[in-house]
Tab-separated table of N, CA and C in Angstrom:
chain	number	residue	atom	x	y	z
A	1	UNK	N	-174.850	-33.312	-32.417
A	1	UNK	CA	-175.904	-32.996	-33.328
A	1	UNK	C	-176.837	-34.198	-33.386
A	2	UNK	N	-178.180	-33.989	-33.392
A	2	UNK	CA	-179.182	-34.801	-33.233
A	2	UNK	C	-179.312	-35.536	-34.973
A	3	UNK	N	-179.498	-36.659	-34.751
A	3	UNK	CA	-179.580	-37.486	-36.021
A	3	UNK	C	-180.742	-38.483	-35.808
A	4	UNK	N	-181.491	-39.024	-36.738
A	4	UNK	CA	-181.860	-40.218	-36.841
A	4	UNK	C	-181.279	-41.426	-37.015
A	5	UNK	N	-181.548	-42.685	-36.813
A	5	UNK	CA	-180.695	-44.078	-37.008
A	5	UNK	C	-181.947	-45.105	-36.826
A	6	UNK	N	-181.108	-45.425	-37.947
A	6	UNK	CA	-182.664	-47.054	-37.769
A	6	UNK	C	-181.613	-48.145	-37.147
A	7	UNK	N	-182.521	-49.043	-35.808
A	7	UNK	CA	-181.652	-49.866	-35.210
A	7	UNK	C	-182.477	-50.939	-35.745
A	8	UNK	N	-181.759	-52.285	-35.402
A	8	UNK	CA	-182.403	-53.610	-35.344
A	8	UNK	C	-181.708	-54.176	-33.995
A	9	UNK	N	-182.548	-55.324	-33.553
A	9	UNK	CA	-181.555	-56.017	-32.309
A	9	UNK	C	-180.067	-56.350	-32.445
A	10	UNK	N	-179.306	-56.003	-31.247
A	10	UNK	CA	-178.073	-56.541	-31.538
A	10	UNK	C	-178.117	-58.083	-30.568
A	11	UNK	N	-176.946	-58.490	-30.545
A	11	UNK	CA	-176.515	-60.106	-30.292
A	11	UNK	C	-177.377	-60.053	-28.859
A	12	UNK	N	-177.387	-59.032	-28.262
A	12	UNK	CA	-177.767	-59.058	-26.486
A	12	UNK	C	-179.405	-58.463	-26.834
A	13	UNK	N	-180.074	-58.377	-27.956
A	13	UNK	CA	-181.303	-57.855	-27.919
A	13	UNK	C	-180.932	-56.219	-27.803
A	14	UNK	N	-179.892	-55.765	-27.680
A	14	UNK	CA	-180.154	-54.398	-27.557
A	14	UNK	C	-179.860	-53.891	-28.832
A	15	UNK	N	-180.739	-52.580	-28.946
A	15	UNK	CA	-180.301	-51.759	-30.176
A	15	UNK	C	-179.298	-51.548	-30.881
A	16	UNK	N	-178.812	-51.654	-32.199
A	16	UNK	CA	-177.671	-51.068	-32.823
A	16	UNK	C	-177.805	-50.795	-33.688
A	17	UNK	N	-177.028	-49.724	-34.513
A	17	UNK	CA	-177.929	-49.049	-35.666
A	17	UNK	C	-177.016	-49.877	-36.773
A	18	UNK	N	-178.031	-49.816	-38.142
A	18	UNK	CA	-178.080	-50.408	-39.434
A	18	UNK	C	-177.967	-49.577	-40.184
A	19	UNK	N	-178.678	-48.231	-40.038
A	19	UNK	CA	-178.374	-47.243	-41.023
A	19	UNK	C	-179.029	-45.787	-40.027
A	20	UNK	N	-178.555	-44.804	-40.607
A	20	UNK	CA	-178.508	-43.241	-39.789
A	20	UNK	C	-178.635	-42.488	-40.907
A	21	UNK	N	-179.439	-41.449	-40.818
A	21	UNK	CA	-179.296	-39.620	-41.778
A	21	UNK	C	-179.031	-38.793	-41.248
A	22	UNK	N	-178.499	-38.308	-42.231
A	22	UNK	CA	-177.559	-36.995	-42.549
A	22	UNK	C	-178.503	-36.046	-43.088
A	23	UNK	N	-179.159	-35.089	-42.378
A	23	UNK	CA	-179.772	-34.631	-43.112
A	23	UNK	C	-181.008	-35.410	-43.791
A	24	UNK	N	-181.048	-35.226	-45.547
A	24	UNK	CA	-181.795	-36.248	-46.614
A	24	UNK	C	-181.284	-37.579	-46.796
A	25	UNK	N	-179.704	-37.575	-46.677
A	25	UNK	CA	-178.854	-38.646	-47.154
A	25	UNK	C	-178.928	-39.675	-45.688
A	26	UNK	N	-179.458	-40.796	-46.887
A	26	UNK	CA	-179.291	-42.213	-45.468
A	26	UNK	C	-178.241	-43.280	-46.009
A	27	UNK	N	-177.445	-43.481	-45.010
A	27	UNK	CA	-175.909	-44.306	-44.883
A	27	UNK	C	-176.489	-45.516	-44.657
A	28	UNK	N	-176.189	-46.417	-44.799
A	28	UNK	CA	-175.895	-48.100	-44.413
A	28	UNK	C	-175.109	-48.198	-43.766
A	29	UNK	N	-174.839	-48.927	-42.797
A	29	UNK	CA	-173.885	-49.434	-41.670
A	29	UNK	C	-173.264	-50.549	-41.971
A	30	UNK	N	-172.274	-50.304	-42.685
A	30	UNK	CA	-171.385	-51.836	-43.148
A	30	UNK	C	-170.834	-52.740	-42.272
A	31	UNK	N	-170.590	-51.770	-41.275
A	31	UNK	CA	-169.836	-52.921	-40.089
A	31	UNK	C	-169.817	-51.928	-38.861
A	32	UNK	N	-170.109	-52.106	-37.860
A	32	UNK	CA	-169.771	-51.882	-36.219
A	32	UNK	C	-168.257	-52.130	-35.874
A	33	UNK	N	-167.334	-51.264	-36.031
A	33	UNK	CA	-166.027	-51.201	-35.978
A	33	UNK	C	-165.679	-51.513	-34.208
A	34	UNK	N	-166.002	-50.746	-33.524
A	34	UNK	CA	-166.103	-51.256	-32.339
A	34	UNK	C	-167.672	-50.712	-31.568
A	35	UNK	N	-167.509	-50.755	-30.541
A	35	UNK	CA	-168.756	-50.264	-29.307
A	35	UNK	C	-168.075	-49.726	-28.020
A	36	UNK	N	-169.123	-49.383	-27.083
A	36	UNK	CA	-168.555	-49.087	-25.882
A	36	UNK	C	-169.804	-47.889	-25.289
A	37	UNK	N	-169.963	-48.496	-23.953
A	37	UNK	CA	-171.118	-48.314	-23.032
A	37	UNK	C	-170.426	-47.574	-21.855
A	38	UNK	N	-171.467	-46.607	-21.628
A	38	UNK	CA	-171.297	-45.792	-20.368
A	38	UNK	C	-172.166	-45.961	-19.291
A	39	UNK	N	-172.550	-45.416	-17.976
A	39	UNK	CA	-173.700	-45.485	-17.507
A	39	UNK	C	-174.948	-45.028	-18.317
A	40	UNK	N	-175.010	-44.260	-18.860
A	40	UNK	CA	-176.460	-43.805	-19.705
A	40	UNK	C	-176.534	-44.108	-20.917
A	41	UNK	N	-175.032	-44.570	-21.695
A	41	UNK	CA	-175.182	-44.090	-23.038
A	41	UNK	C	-174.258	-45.223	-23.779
A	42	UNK	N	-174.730	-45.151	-24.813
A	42	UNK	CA	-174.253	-46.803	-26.019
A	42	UNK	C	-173.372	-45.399	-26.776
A	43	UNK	N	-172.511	-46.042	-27.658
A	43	UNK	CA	-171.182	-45.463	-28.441
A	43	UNK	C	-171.274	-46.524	-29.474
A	44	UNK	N	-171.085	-46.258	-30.465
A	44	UNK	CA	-170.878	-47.146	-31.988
A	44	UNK	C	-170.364	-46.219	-32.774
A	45	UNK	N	-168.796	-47.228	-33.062
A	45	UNK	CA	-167.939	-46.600	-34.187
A	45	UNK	C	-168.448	-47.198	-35.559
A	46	UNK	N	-168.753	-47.228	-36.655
A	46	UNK	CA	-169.221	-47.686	-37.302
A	46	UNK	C	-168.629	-47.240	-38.637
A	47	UNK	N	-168.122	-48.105	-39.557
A	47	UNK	CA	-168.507	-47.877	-41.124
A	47	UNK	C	-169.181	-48.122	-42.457
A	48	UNK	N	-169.671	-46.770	-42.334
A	48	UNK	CA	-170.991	-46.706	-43.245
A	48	UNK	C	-170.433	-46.455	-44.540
A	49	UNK	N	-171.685	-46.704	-45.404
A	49	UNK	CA	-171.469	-47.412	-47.049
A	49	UNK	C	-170.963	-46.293	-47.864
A	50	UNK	N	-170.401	-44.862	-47.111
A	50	UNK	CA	-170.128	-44.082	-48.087
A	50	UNK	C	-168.364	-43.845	-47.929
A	51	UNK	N	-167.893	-44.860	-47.145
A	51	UNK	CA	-166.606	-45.502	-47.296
A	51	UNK	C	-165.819	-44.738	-45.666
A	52	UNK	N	-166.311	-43.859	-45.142
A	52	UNK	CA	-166.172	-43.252	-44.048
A	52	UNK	C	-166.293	-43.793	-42.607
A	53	UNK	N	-166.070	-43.099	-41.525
A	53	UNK	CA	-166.331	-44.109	-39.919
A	53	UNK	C	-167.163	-42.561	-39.311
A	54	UNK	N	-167.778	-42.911	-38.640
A	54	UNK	CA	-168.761	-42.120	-37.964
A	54	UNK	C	-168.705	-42.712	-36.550
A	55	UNK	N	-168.837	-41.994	-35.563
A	55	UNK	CA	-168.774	-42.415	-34.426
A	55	UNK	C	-170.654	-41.768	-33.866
A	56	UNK	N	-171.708	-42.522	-33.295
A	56	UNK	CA	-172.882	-42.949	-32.973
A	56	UNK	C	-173.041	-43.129	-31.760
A	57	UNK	N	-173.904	-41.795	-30.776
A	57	UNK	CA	-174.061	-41.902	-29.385
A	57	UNK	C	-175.565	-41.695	-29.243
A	58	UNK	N	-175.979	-42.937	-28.172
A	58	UNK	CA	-177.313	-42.924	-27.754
A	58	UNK	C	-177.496	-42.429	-26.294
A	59	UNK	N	-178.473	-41.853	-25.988
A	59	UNK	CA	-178.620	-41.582	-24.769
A	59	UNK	C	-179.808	-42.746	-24.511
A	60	UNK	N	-179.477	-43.525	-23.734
A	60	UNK	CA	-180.255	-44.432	-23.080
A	60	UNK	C	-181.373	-44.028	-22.804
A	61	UNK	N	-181.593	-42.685	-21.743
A	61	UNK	CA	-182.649	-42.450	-20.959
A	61	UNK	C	-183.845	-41.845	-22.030
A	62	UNK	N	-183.405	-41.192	-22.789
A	62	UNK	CA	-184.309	-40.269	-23.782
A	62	UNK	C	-184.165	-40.999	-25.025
A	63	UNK	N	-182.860	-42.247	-25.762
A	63	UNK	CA	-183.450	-42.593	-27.207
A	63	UNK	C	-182.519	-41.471	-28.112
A	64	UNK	N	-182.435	-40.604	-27.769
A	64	UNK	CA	-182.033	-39.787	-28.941
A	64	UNK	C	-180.761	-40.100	-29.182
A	65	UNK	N	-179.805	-40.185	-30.314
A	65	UNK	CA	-179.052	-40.387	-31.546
A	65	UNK	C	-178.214	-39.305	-31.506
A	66	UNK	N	-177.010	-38.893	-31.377
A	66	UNK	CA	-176.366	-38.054	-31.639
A	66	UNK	C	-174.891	-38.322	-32.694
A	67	UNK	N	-174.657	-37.851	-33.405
A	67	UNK	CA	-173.333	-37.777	-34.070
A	67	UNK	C	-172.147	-37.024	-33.043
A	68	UNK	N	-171.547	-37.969	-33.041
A	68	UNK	CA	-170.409	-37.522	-32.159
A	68	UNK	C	-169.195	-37.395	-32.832
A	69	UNK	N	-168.799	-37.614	-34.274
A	69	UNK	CA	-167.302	-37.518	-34.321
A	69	UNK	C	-167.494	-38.776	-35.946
A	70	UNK	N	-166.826	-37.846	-36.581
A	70	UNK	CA	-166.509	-38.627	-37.918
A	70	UNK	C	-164.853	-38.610	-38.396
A	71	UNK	N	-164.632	-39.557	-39.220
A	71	UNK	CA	-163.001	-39.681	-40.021
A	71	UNK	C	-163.864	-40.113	-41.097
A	72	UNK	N	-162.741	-39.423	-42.115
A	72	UNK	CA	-162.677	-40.153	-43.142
A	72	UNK	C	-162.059	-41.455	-43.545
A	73	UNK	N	-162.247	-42.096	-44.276
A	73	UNK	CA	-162.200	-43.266	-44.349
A	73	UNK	C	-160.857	-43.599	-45.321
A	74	UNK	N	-160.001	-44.809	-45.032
A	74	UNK	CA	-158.410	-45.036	-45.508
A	74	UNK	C	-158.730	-44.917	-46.846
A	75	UNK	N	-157.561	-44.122	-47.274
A	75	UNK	CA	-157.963	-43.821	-49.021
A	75	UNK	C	-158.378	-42.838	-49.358
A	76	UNK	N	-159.079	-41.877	-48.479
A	76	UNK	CA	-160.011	-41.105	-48.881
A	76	UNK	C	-159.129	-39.813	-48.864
A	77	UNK	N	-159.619	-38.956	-49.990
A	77	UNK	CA	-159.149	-37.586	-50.349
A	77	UNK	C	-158.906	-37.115	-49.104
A	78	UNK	N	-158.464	-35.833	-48.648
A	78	UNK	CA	-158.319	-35.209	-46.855
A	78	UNK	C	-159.433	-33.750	-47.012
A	79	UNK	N	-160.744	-34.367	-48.007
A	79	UNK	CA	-161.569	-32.926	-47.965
A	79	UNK	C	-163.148	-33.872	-48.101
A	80	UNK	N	-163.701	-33.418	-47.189
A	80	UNK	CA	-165.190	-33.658	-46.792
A	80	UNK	C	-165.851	-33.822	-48.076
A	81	UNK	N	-166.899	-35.119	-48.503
A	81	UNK	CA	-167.503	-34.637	-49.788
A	81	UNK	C	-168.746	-33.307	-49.475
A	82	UNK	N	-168.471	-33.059	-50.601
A	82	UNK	CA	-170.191	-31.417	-50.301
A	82	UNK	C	-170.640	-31.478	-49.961
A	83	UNK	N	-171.726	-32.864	-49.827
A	83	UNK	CA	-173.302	-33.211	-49.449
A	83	UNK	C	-172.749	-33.261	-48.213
A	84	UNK	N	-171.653	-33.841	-47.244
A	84	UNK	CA	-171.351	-33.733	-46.131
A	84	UNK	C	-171.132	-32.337	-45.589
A	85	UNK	N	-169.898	-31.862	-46.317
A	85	UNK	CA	-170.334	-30.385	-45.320
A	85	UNK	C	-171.105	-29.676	-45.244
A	86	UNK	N	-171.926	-29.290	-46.420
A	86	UNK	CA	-173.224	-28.844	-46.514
A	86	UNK	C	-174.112	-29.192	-45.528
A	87	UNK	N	-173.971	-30.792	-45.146
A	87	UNK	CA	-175.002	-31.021	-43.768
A	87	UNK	C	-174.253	-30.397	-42.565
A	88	UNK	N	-172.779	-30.153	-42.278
A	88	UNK	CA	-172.505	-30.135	-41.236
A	88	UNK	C	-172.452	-28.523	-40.956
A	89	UNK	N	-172.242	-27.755	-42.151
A	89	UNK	CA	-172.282	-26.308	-42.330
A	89	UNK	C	-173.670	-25.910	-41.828
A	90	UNK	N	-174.931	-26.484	-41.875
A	90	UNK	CA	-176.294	-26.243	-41.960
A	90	UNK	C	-176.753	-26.607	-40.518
A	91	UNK	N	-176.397	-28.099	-40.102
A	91	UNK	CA	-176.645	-28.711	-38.622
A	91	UNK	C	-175.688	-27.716	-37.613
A	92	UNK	N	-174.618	-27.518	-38.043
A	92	UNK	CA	-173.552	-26.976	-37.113
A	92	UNK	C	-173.397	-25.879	-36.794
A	93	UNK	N	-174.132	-25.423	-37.791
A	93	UNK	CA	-173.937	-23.681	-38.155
A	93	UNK	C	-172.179	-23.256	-37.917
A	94	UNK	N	-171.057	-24.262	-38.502
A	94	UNK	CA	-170.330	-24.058	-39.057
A	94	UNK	C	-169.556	-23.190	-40.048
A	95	UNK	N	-168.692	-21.978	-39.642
A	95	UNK	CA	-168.728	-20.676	-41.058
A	95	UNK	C	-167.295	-22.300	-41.731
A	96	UNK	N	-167.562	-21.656	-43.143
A	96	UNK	CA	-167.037	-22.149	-44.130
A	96	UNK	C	-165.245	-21.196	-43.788
C-alpha cells in the first residue's frame, strides 16, 4: 500500500524516513530498528511514536513508499487500535 514518508539524509546522504502517514495520521520515527537494501529497493524496520514497528519499502527507481508489514509493539494489547484498522480496512479494502 502506497504511503507517504518524510525523509531527511541518512549517515551515507541517503534517504531515511523521520516520519510516514497513515492515511490523516502522521507517526514519528523513533528509531530505525534495522535496514536492508536490495537491488532497487531500501527496507526500514522502524519504531514509530505510536509504540508499534512498521516495516518501510522504497522503490529506488520511482521514489514511491510502500507499507510493507506492521507488529505491534511489546506490551501492546493483540488488537489493532481503530484509527489503524480503519486505515487498513479503507487502503486494503480489507472485509472486517
Amino acid at each position: 500500500m502506497t504511503i507517504r514518508v518524510e525523509c531527511c539524509a541518512g549517515h551515507r546522504g541517503e534517504p531515511e524516513p523521520f516520519a510516514f502517514w497513515l492515511g490523516e495520521r502522521r507517526l514519528a520515527v523513533r528509531g530505525i530498528v534495522d535496514r536492508w537494501f536490495a537491488p532497487t529497493q531500501r527496507w526500514f524496520k522502524v519504531d514509530a511514536d505510536d509504540g508499534h514497528l512498521y516495516v518501510l519499502r522504497c522503490d529506488e527507481k520511482t521514489g514511491d513508499w510502500e507499507l510493507a508489514a506492521f507488529t505491534l509493539g511489546p506490551g501492546q494489547v493483540q488488537q489493532l487500535p481503530s484509527w489503524l484498522e480503519a486505515f487498513l480496512v479503507t487502503a486494503c479494502k480489507i472485509e472486517r
